Coordinates of C-alpha atoms and ligand atoms in Angstrom, one line a residue:
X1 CA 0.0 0.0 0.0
X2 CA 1.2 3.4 -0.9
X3 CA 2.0 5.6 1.9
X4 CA 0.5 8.9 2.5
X5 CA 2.1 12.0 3.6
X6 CA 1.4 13.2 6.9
X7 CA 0.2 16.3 5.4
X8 CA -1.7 14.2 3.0
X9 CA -1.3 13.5 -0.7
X10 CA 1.0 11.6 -2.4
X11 CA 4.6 12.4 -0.7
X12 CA 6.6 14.4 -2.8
X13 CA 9.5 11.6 -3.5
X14 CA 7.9 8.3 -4.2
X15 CA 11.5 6.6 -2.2
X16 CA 13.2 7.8 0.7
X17 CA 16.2 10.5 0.3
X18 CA 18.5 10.5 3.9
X19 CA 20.7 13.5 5.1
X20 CA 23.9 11.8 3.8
X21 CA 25.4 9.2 1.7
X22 CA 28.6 8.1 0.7
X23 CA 29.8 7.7 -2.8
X24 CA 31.8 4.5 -3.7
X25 CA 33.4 4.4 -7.5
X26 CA 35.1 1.5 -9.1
X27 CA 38.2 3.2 -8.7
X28 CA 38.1 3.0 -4.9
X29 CA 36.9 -1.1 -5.4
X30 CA 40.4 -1.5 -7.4
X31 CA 42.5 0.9 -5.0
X32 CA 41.2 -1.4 -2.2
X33 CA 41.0 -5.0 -3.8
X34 CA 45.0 -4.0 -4.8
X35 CA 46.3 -4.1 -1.7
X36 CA 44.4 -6.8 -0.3
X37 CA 45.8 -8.9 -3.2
X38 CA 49.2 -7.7 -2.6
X39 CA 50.1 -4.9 -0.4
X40 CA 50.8 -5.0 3.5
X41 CA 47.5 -4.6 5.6
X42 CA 49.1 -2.5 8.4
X43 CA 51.8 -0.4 8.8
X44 CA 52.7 -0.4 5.1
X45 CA 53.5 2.1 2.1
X46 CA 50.0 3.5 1.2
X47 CA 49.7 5.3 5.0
X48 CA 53.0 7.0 4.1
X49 CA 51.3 7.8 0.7
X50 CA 48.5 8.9 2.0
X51 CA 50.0 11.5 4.2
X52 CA 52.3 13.2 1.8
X53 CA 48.8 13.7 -0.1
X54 CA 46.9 15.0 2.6
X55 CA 50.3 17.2 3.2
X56 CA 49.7 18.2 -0.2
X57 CA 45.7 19.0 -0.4
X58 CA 46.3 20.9 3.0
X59 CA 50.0 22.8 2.6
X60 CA 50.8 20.9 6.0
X61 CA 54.2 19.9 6.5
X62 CA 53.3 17.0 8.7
X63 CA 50.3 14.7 8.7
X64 CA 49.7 12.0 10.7
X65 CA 46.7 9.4 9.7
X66 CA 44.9 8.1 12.6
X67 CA 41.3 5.1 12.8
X68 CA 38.8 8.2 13.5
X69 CA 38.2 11.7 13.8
X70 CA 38.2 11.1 17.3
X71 CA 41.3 9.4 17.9
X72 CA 42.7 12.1 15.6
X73 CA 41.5 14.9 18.4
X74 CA 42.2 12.7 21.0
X75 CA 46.1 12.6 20.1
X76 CA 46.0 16.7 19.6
X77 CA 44.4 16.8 23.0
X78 CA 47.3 14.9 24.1
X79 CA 50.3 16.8 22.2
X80 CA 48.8 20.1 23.4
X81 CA 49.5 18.4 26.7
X82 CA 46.4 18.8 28.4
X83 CA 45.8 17.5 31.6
X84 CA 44.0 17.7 34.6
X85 CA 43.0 21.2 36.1
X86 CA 43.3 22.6 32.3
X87 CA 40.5 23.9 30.1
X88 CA 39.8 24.1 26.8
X89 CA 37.4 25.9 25.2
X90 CA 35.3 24.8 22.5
X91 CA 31.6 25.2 20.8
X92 CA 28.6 23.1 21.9
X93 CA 27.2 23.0 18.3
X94 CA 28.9 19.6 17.2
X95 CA 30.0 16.3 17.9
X96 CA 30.8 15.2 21.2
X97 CA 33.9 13.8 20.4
X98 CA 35.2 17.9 20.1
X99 CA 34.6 18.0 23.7
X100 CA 35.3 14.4 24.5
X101 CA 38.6 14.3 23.9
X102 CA 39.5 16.8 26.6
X103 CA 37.5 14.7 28.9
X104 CA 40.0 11.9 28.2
X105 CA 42.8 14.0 28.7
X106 CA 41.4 14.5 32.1
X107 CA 40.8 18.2 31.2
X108 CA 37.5 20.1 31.7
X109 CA 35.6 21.3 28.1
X110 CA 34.4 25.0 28.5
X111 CA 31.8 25.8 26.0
X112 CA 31.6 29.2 24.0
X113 CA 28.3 30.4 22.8
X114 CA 27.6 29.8 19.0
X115 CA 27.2 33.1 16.2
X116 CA 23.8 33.5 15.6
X117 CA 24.2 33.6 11.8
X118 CA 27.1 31.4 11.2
X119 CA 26.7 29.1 13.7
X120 CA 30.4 29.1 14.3
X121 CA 31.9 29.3 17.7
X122 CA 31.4 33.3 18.3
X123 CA 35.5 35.0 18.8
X124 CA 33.8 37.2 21.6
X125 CA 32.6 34.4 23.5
X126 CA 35.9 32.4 23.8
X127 CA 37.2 35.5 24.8
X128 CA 34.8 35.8 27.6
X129 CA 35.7 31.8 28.5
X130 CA 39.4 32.6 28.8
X131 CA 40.5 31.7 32.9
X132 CA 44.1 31.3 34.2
X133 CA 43.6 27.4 33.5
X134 CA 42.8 27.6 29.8
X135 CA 45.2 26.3 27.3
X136 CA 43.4 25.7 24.5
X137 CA 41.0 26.5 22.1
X138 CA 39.1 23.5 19.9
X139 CA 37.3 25.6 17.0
X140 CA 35.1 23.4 14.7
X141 CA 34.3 24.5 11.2
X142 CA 30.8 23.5 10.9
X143 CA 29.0 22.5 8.4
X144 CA 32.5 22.8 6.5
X145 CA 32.4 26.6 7.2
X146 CA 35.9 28.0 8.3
X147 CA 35.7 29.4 11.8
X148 CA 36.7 33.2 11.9
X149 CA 40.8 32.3 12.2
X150 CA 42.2 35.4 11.9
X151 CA 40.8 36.6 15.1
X152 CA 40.6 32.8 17.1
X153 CA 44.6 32.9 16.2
X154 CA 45.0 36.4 18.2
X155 CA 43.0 35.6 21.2
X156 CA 45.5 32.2 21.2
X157 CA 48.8 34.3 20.2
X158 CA 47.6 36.7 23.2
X159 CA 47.1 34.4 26.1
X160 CA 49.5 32.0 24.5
X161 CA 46.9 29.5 24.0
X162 CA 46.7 25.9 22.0
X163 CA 44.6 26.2 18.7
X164 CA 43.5 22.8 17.9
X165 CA 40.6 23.0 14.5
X166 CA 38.0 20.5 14.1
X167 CA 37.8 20.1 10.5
X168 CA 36.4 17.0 10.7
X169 CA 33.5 18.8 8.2
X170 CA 36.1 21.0 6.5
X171 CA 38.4 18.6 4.4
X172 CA 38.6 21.2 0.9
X173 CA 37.7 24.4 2.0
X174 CA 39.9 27.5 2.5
X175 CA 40.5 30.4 4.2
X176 CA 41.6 33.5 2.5
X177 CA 42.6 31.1 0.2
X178 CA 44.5 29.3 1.9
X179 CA 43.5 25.3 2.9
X180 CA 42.2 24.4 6.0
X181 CA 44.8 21.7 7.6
X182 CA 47.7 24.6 7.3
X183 CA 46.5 27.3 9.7
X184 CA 45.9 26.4 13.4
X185 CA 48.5 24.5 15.1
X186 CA 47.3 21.1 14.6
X187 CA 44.2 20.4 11.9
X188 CA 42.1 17.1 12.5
X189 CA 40.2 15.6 10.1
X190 CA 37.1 13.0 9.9
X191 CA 36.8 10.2 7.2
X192 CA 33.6 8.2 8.3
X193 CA 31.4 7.7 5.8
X194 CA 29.1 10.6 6.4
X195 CA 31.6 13.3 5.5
X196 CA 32.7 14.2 2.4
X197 CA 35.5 11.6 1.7
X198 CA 36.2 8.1 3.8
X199 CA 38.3 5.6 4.6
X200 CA 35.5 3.4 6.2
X201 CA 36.3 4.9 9.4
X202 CA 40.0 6.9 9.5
X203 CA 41.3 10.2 10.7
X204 CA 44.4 12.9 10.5
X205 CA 46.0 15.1 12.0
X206 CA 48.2 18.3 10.2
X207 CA 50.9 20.2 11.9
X208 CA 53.1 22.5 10.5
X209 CA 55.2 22.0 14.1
X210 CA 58.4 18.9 14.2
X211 CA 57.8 18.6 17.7
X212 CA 53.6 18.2 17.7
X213 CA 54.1 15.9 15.0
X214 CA 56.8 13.7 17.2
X215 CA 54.2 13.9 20.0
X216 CA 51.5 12.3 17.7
X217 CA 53.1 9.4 16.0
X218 CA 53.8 8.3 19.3
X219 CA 50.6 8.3 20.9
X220 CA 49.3 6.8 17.8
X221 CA 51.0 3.6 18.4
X222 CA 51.5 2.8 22.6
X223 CA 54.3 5.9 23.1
X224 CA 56.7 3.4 21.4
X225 CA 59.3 4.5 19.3
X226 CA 62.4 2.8 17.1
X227 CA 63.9 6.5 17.1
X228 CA 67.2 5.9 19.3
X229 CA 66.7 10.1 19.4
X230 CA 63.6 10.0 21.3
X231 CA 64.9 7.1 24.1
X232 CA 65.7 7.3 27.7
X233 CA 68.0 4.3 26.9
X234 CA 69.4 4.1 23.8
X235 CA 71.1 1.1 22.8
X236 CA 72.1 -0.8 19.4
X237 CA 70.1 -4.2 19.9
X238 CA 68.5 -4.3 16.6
X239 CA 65.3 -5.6 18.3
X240 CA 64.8 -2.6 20.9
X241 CA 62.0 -0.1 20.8
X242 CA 61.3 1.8 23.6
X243 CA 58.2 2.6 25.3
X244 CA 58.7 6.6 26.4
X245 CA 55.0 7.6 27.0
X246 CA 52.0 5.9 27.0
X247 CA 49.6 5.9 23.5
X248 CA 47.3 3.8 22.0
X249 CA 46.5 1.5 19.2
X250 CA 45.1 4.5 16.9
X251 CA 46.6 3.0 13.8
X252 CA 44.7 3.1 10.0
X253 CA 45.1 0.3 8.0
X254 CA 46.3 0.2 4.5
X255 CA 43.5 -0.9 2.8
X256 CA 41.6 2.0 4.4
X257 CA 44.5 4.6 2.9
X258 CA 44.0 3.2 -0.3
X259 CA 40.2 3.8 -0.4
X260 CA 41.1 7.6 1.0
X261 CA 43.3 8.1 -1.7
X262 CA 41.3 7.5 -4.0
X263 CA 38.6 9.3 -2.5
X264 CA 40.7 12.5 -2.2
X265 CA 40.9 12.3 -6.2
X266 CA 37.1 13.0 -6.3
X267 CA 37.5 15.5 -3.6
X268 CA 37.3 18.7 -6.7
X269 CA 34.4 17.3 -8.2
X270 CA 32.6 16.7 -4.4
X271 CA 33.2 19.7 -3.7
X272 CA 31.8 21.5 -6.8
X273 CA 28.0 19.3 -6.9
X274 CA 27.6 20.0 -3.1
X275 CA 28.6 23.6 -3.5
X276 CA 25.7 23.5 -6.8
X277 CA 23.2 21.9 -4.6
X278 CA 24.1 24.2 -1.7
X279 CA 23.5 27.1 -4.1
X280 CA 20.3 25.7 -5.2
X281 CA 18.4 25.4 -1.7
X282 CA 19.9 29.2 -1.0
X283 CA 18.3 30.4 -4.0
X284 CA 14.9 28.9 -3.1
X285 CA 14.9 29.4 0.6
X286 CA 16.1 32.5 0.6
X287 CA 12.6 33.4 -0.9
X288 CA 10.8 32.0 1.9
X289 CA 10.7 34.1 4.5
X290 CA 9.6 31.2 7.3
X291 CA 13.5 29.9 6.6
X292 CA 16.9 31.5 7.7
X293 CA 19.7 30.4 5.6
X294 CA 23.4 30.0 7.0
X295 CA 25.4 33.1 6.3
X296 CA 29.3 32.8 4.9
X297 CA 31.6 34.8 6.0
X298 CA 33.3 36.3 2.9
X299 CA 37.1 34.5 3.9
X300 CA 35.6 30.7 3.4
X301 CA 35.6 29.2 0.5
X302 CA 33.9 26.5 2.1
X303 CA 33.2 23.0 1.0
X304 CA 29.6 22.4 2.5
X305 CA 29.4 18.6 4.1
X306 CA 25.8 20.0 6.2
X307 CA 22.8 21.7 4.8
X308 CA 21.2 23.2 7.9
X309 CA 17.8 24.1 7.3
X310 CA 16.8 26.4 10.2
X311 CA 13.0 27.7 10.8
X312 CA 12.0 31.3 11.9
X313 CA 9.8 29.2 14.3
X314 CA 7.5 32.6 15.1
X315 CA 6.6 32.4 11.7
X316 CA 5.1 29.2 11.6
X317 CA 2.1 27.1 13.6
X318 CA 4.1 24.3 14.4
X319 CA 7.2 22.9 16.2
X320 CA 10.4 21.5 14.9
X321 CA 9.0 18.3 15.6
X322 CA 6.2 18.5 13.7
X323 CA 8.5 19.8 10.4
X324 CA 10.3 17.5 11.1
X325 CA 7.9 14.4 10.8
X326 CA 6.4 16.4 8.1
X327 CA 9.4 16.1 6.0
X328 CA 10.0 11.8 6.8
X329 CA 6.3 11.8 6.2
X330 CA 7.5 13.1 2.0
X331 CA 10.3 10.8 2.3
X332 CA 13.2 12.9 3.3
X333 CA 15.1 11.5 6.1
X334 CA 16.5 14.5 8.0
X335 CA 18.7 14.1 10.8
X336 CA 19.2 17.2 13.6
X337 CA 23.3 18.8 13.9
X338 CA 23.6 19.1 16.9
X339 CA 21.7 18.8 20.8
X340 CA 24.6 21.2 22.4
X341 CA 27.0 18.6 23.5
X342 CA 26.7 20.1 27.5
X343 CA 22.9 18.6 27.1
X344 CA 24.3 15.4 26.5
X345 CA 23.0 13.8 30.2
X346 CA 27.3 12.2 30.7
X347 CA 27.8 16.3 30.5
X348 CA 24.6 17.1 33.0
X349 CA 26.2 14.7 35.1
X350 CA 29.7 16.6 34.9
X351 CA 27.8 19.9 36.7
X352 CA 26.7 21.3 33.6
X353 CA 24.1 23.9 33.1
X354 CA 21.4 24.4 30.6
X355 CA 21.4 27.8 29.7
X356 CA 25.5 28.5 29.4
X357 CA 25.0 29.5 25.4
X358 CA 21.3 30.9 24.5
X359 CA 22.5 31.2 21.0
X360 CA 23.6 27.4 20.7
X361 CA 20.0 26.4 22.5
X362 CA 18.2 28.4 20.6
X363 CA 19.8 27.4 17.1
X364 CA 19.2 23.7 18.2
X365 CA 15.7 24.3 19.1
X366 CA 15.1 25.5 15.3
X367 CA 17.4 23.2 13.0
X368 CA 17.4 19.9 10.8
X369 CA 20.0 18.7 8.2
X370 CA 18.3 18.6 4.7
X371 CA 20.1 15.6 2.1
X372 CA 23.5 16.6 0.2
X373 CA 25.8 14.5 -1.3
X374 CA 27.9 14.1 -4.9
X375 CA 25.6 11.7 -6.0
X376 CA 21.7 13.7 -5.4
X377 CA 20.9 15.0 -9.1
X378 CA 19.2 18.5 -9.8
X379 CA 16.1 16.6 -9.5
X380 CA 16.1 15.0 -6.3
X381 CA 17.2 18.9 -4.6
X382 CA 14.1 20.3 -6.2
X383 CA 11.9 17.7 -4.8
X384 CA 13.7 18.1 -1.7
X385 CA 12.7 22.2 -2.1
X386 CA 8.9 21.7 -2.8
X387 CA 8.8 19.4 0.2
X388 CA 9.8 22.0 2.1
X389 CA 7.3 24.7 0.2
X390 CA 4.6 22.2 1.2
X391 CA 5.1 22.0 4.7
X392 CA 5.8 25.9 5.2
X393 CA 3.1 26.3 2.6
X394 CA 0.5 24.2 5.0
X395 CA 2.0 25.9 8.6
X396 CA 2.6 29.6 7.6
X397 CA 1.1 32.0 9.4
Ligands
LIG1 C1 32.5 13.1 12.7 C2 33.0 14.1 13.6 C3 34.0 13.8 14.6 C4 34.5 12.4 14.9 O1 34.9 11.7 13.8 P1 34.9 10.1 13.7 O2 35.7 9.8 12.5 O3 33.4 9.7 13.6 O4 35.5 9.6 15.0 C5 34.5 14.8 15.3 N1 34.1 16.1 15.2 C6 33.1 16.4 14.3 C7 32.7 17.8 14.2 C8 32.5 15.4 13.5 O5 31.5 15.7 12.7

């Protein structure tokens, strides 16, 4: 039986469009099947490879490739050396990990209010945030928006702060021209599926710095090293590593670096169709006045990975909810970025407040992720658009 829309009719896509999808060529199949014939699984030449290209995409001197975003910003969190009694500050609006990983350091996150517009972490507020104990700031280009960097990188210069980006969104844009991955002191990176090139599941992490970079290959792999340089006890048995801090097991393998190299040669042409379809729903919500569309700030270049479609809730008869359901009901599986991580009931339990960043609660209150991918045609963003027109069309005011 053919469903109906909640709103009645026939839904506007006869199948089910989600938020996000990867995009898997024959290429990639070959890249991968290659090694698995005859390459090293671990440890070998493509993770090498892959590095020098992300040093390449990104102007970073160093890059070190990591099983998640998460263990990328957990092994920052450790070479910025943060430990208990420190904070670091960071925004609400995304992923727990951005926050988690301070947790695991034993640090405590402090969370900056959001920019109303941009829904970047607001320069003013981590300004406000700044204590004696902070040492770092975590800034996370959302959406694949850069974060204002000119001014986060003088508030850290002045108080001699840590600047750790999140660009676990951001792999391809640019500031001032210039690629995200070269401009804070260490740039990590997300390749799960959902974002706009994977490895499966991988990471990285870009420094420009020798001594950040030494700091995170050896918390990739236990705090063991085969560098008699970095030993307490050198010596020339041809067996001996040394164990001089303590890591993890954070390693990608090489099968996974194949498939992200070959994903990063598509990375132009992502980049391009989600900045078309981007420019599409812009064109058509900025005519609706019931919608508020993301502002840019002139200096990114940004390639989008999130299309947040935000409502001007007094201007319609029902809740986000109710949109919400409204849009599964026409077949478009929208998903909500993010509940302010200090909502999240592990951070309630930590002492937590509602009510530290009215911008950031107010934004979440108002917000769900509308599909974009390489691989939606023009079509399937138009349908996505008169969905929307529907449901504003039915709750206007
Ligand atoms: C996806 C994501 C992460 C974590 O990356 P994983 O690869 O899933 O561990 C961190 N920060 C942000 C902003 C993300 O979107």
């Amino acid at each position: 039986m053919e469903k109906l829309a909640i709103l009645g009719g026939k839904p506007v896509r006869p199948a089910p469009i989600s938020y996000g999808r990867h995009y898997i060529d024959e290429d990639d199949i070959r890249a991968v099947t290659e090694v698995l014939r005859k390459g090293d699984l671990t440890c070998g030449p493509k993770i090498r490879e892959l590095e020098e290209k992300l040093c390449r995409i990104t102007g970073a001197r160093y890059c070190v490739a990591v099983s998640s975003g998460t263990a990328a910003l957990h092994i920052a969190a450790m070479a910025a050396q943060i430990g208990p009694g420190d904070e670091v500050i960071t925004t609400p609006i995304t992923f727990a990990a951005s926050a988690n990983c301070v947790l695991y350091c034993g640090g405590r996150p402090v969370f900056a209010d959001i920019d109303p517009a941009t829904y970047n972490i607001d320069p003013d507020s981590i300004r406000a945030c700044i204590t004696p104990r902070t040492r770092a700031v975590i800034a996370v280009d959302f959406t694949g928006q850069a974060v204002r960097l000119d001014e986060i990188r003088e508030i850290c210069r002045e108080h001699h702060l840590t600047l750790i980006e999140d660009a676990a969104h951001a792999i391809g844009t640019r500031y001032k021209g210039r690629p995200v991955g070269s401009l804070s002191d260490m740039t990590a990176f997300s390749f799960h599926p959902v974002k706009t090139v994977t490895a499966g599941e991988g990471g990285a992490v870009t420094t420009d710095s020798r001594e950040l970079y030494d700091r995170l290959v050896l918390a990739r792999s236990h705090g063991i090293t085969r560098d008699r340089s970095q030993m307490v006890h050198p010596t020339d048995d041809p067996w001996y590593n040394e164990q001089a801090g303590l890591g993890y097991n954070y390693r990608m393998t090489d099968f996974q670096a194949a498939l992200l190299i070959s994903q990063l040669d598509k990375l132009p042409l992502f980049s391009r169709r989600r900045g078309e379809i981007v420019r599409r729903y812009d064109r058509a919500f900025r005519a609706m006045p019931q919608i508020q569309v993301q502002e840019e700030i002139p200096e990114s270049d940004t390639t989008r990975h999130l299309y947040i479609l935000r409502l001007r809730s007094h201007t319609l008869r029902c809740s986000r909810r109710e949109f919400f359901d409204a849009l599964h009901g026409e077949n478009i599986y929208s998903q909500v970025h993010y509940l302010p991580v200090y909502w999240h009931s592990y951070y309630e339990s930590l002492g937590y407040p509602k009510g530290l960043c009215p911008n950031a609660e107010a934004y979440y209150r108002e917000v769900m992720s509308l599909p974009l991918f390489y691989s939606m045609t023009d079509g399937d963003a138009e349908s996505v658009i008169a969905a929307v027109k529907k449901i504003v069309d039915y709750y206007r005011k």
